[in-house]
Amino acid sequence: MYKRQALVLLLPWAKADALFFSVLFPPLFYTGALLWAFAAPTAQRAWRNLLVVTLSCGFLALVAAWVR
């Protein structure tokens, strides 16, 4: 049995399709967040941006758990 992820619970697709997408999506997301942090003009802004991304992902996970 697979571990349920937030995207599997929120996407309106078949479970196999949602699981496939949710496994392949995070590396692209983390790469984008890393590039975004290095493109920030100051370290403070980079940390703030990463904190915003982390909090939004946490909120998404809480919503997915609540919907379930």
CSV table of N, CA and C in Angstrom, one decimal:
chain,number,residue,atom,x,y,z
A,1,MET,N,0.8,-1.2,0.0
A,1,MET,CA,0.0,0.0,0.0
A,1,MET,C,0.9,1.2,0.0
A,2,TYR,N,0.5,2.3,-0.7
A,2,TYR,CA,1.3,3.5,-0.8
A,2,TYR,C,0.9,4.5,0.3
A,3,LYS,N,1.8,5.3,0.5
A,3,LYS,CA,1.6,6.4,1.5
A,3,LYS,C,0.8,7.5,0.8
A,4,ARG,N,-0.3,7.9,1.4
A,4,ARG,CA,-1.2,8.9,0.7
A,4,ARG,C,-0.5,10.3,0.9
A,5,GLN,N,-0.4,11.0,-0.2
A,5,GLN,CA,0.1,12.3,-0.2
A,5,GLN,C,-1.0,13.3,-0.4
A,6,ALA,N,-0.7,14.6,-0.2
A,6,ALA,CA,-1.7,15.6,-0.3
A,6,ALA,C,-2.3,15.7,-1.7
A,7,LEU,N,-1.4,15.6,-2.7
A,7,LEU,CA,-1.9,15.7,-4.1
A,7,LEU,C,-2.8,14.5,-4.5
A,8,VAL,N,-2.5,13.4,-3.9
A,8,VAL,CA,-3.3,12.2,-4.2
A,8,VAL,C,-4.7,12.4,-3.7
A,9,LEU,N,-4.8,13.1,-2.6
A,9,LEU,CA,-6.1,13.3,-2.0
A,9,LEU,C,-6.9,14.4,-2.6
A,10,LEU,N,-6.2,15.4,-3.2
A,10,LEU,CA,-6.8,16.6,-3.7
A,10,LEU,C,-7.1,16.5,-5.2
A,11,LEU,N,-6.4,15.8,-6.0
A,11,LEU,CA,-6.6,15.7,-7.4
A,11,LEU,C,-7.8,14.9,-7.7
A,12,PRO,N,-8.6,15.3,-8.7
A,12,PRO,CA,-9.8,14.5,-9.0
A,12,PRO,C,-9.6,13.4,-10.1
A,13,TRP,N,-8.4,12.9,-10.1
A,13,TRP,CA,-8.1,11.9,-11.1
A,13,TRP,C,-8.2,10.5,-10.4
A,14,ALA,N,-8.0,9.5,-11.2
A,14,ALA,CA,-7.9,8.1,-10.7
A,14,ALA,C,-6.7,8.0,-9.7
A,15,LYS,N,-6.8,7.1,-8.8
A,15,LYS,CA,-5.7,7.1,-7.7
A,15,LYS,C,-4.3,6.8,-8.3
A,16,ALA,N,-4.3,5.9,-9.3
A,16,ALA,CA,-3.0,5.6,-9.9
A,16,ALA,C,-2.4,6.8,-10.7
A,17,ASP,N,-3.2,7.6,-11.4
A,17,ASP,CA,-2.7,8.8,-12.1
A,17,ASP,C,-2.3,9.9,-11.1
A,18,ALA,N,-3.1,10.1,-10.1
A,18,ALA,CA,-2.7,11.1,-9.1
A,18,ALA,C,-1.5,10.7,-8.4
A,19,LEU,N,-1.3,9.5,-8.0
A,19,LEU,CA,-0.1,9.0,-7.4
A,19,LEU,C,1.1,9.2,-8.3
A,20,PHE,N,1.0,8.9,-9.5
A,20,PHE,CA,2.1,9.0,-10.5
A,20,PHE,C,2.5,10.5,-10.6
A,21,PHE,N,1.5,11.4,-10.7
A,21,PHE,CA,1.8,12.8,-10.8
A,21,PHE,C,2.4,13.3,-9.5
A,22,SER,N,1.9,12.9,-8.3
A,22,SER,CA,2.4,13.4,-7.1
A,22,SER,C,3.8,12.9,-6.7
A,23,VAL,N,4.2,11.8,-7.3
A,23,VAL,CA,5.6,11.4,-7.1
A,23,VAL,C,6.6,12.1,-8.0
A,24,LEU,N,6.2,12.5,-9.2
A,24,LEU,CA,7.0,13.2,-10.1
A,24,LEU,C,7.1,14.7,-10.0
A,25,PHE,N,6.1,15.3,-9.3
A,25,PHE,CA,6.0,16.7,-9.2
A,25,PHE,C,6.9,17.3,-8.2
A,26,PRO,N,7.2,16.8,-7.0
A,26,PRO,CA,8.0,17.4,-6.0
A,26,PRO,C,9.4,17.7,-6.4
A,27,PRO,N,10.2,16.9,-7.2
A,27,PRO,CA,11.5,17.3,-7.6
A,27,PRO,C,11.5,18.5,-8.5
A,28,LEU,N,10.5,18.7,-9.3
A,28,LEU,CA,10.4,19.9,-10.1
A,28,LEU,C,10.1,21.1,-9.2
A,29,PHE,N,9.2,20.9,-8.2
A,29,PHE,CA,8.9,22.0,-7.3
A,29,PHE,C,10.1,22.4,-6.5
A,30,TYR,N,10.8,21.5,-5.9
A,30,TYR,CA,12.0,21.8,-5.1
A,30,TYR,C,13.1,22.5,-6.0
A,31,THR,N,13.3,22.1,-7.2
A,31,THR,CA,14.2,22.7,-8.1
A,31,THR,C,13.8,24.1,-8.3
A,32,GLY,N,12.6,24.3,-8.6
A,32,GLY,CA,12.1,25.7,-8.8
A,32,GLY,C,12.2,26.6,-7.6
A,33,ALA,N,12.0,26.0,-6.4
A,33,ALA,CA,12.1,26.8,-5.2
A,33,ALA,C,13.6,27.1,-4.9
A,34,LEU,N,14.5,26.2,-5.2
A,34,LEU,CA,15.9,26.4,-5.0
A,34,LEU,C,16.4,27.5,-6.0
A,35,LEU,N,16.0,27.5,-7.2
A,35,LEU,CA,16.4,28.5,-8.2
A,35,LEU,C,15.8,29.8,-7.8
A,36,TRP,N,14.6,29.8,-7.3
A,36,TRP,CA,14.0,31.1,-6.9
A,36,TRP,C,14.7,31.7,-5.7
A,37,ALA,N,15.2,30.8,-4.8
A,37,ALA,CA,15.9,31.3,-3.6
A,37,ALA,C,17.3,31.9,-4.1
A,38,PHE,N,18.0,31.3,-5.0
A,38,PHE,CA,19.3,31.8,-5.4
A,38,PHE,C,19.1,33.0,-6.3
A,39,ALA,N,18.0,33.3,-6.9
A,39,ALA,CA,17.7,34.5,-7.7
A,39,ALA,C,17.3,35.7,-6.8
A,40,ALA,N,17.1,35.5,-5.6
A,40,ALA,CA,16.7,36.6,-4.7
A,40,ALA,C,17.8,37.5,-4.5
A,41,PRO,N,17.6,38.8,-4.4
A,41,PRO,CA,18.7,39.8,-4.3
A,41,PRO,C,19.3,39.8,-2.9
A,42,THR,N,18.6,39.4,-1.8
A,42,THR,CA,19.2,39.3,-0.5
A,42,THR,C,18.9,38.0,0.1
A,43,ALA,N,19.7,37.6,1.1
A,43,ALA,CA,19.4,36.4,1.8
A,43,ALA,C,18.1,36.4,2.6
A,44,GLN,N,17.8,37.5,3.2
A,44,GLN,CA,16.6,37.7,4.0
A,44,GLN,C,15.4,37.4,3.1
A,45,ARG,N,15.4,37.9,1.9
A,45,ARG,CA,14.3,37.7,1.0
A,45,ARG,C,14.2,36.3,0.5
A,46,ALA,N,15.3,35.6,0.3
A,46,ALA,CA,15.3,34.2,0.0
A,46,ALA,C,14.7,33.4,1.1
A,47,TRP,N,15.1,33.6,2.3
A,47,TRP,CA,14.6,32.8,3.4
A,47,TRP,C,13.1,33.1,3.6
A,48,ARG,N,12.7,34.3,3.4
A,48,ARG,CA,11.2,34.6,3.5
A,48,ARG,C,10.5,33.9,2.4
A,49,ASN,N,11.0,33.9,1.2
A,49,ASN,CA,10.3,33.2,0.1
A,49,ASN,C,10.2,31.7,0.4
A,50,LEU,N,11.3,31.1,0.9
A,50,LEU,CA,11.3,29.7,1.2
A,50,LEU,C,10.3,29.4,2.3
A,51,LEU,N,10.2,30.3,3.3
A,51,LEU,CA,9.2,30.1,4.4
A,51,LEU,C,7.8,30.2,3.8
A,52,VAL,N,7.5,31.1,2.9
A,52,VAL,CA,6.2,31.2,2.3
A,52,VAL,C,5.9,29.9,1.6
A,53,VAL,N,6.8,29.4,0.8
A,53,VAL,CA,6.6,28.2,0.1
A,53,VAL,C,6.3,27.0,1.0
A,54,THR,N,7.1,26.9,2.1
A,54,THR,CA,7.0,25.8,3.0
A,54,THR,C,5.6,25.9,3.7
A,55,LEU,N,5.2,27.1,4.2
A,55,LEU,CA,3.9,27.2,4.8
A,55,LEU,C,2.8,26.9,3.9
A,56,SER,N,2.9,27.3,2.7
A,56,SER,CA,1.8,27.0,1.7
A,56,SER,C,1.7,25.5,1.5
A,57,CYS,N,2.8,24.8,1.4
A,57,CYS,CA,2.7,23.4,1.2
A,57,CYS,C,2.1,22.7,2.5
A,58,GLY,N,2.5,23.2,3.6
A,58,GLY,CA,1.9,22.7,4.9
A,58,GLY,C,0.4,22.9,4.9
A,59,PHE,N,0.0,24.1,4.5
A,59,PHE,CA,-1.4,24.4,4.5
A,59,PHE,C,-2.2,23.5,3.5
A,60,LEU,N,-1.5,23.2,2.4
A,60,LEU,CA,-2.1,22.3,1.4
A,60,LEU,C,-2.3,20.9,2.0
A,61,ALA,N,-1.3,20.4,2.7
A,61,ALA,CA,-1.3,19.1,3.3
A,61,ALA,C,-2.4,19.1,4.4
A,62,LEU,N,-2.6,20.1,5.2
A,62,LEU,CA,-3.7,20.2,6.2
A,62,LEU,C,-5.0,20.2,5.5
A,63,VAL,N,-5.2,20.9,4.4
A,63,VAL,CA,-6.5,20.9,3.7
A,63,VAL,C,-6.8,19.5,3.2
A,64,ALA,N,-5.7,18.8,2.6
A,64,ALA,CA,-5.9,17.5,2.1
A,64,ALA,C,-6.3,16.5,3.2
A,65,ALA,N,-5.7,16.6,4.3
A,65,ALA,CA,-6.1,15.7,5.5
A,65,ALA,C,-7.5,16.1,6.0
A,66,TRP,N,-7.9,17.3,5.9
A,66,TRP,CA,-9.2,17.7,6.4
A,66,TRP,C,-10.3,17.2,5.4
A,67,VAL,N,-10.0,17.3,4.1
A,67,VAL,CA,-10.9,16.8,3.1
A,67,VAL,C,-11.1,15.3,3.1
A,68,ARG,N,-10.1,14.6,3.5
A,68,ARG,CA,-10.2,13.2,3.5
A,68,ARG,C,-11.1,12.8,4.6
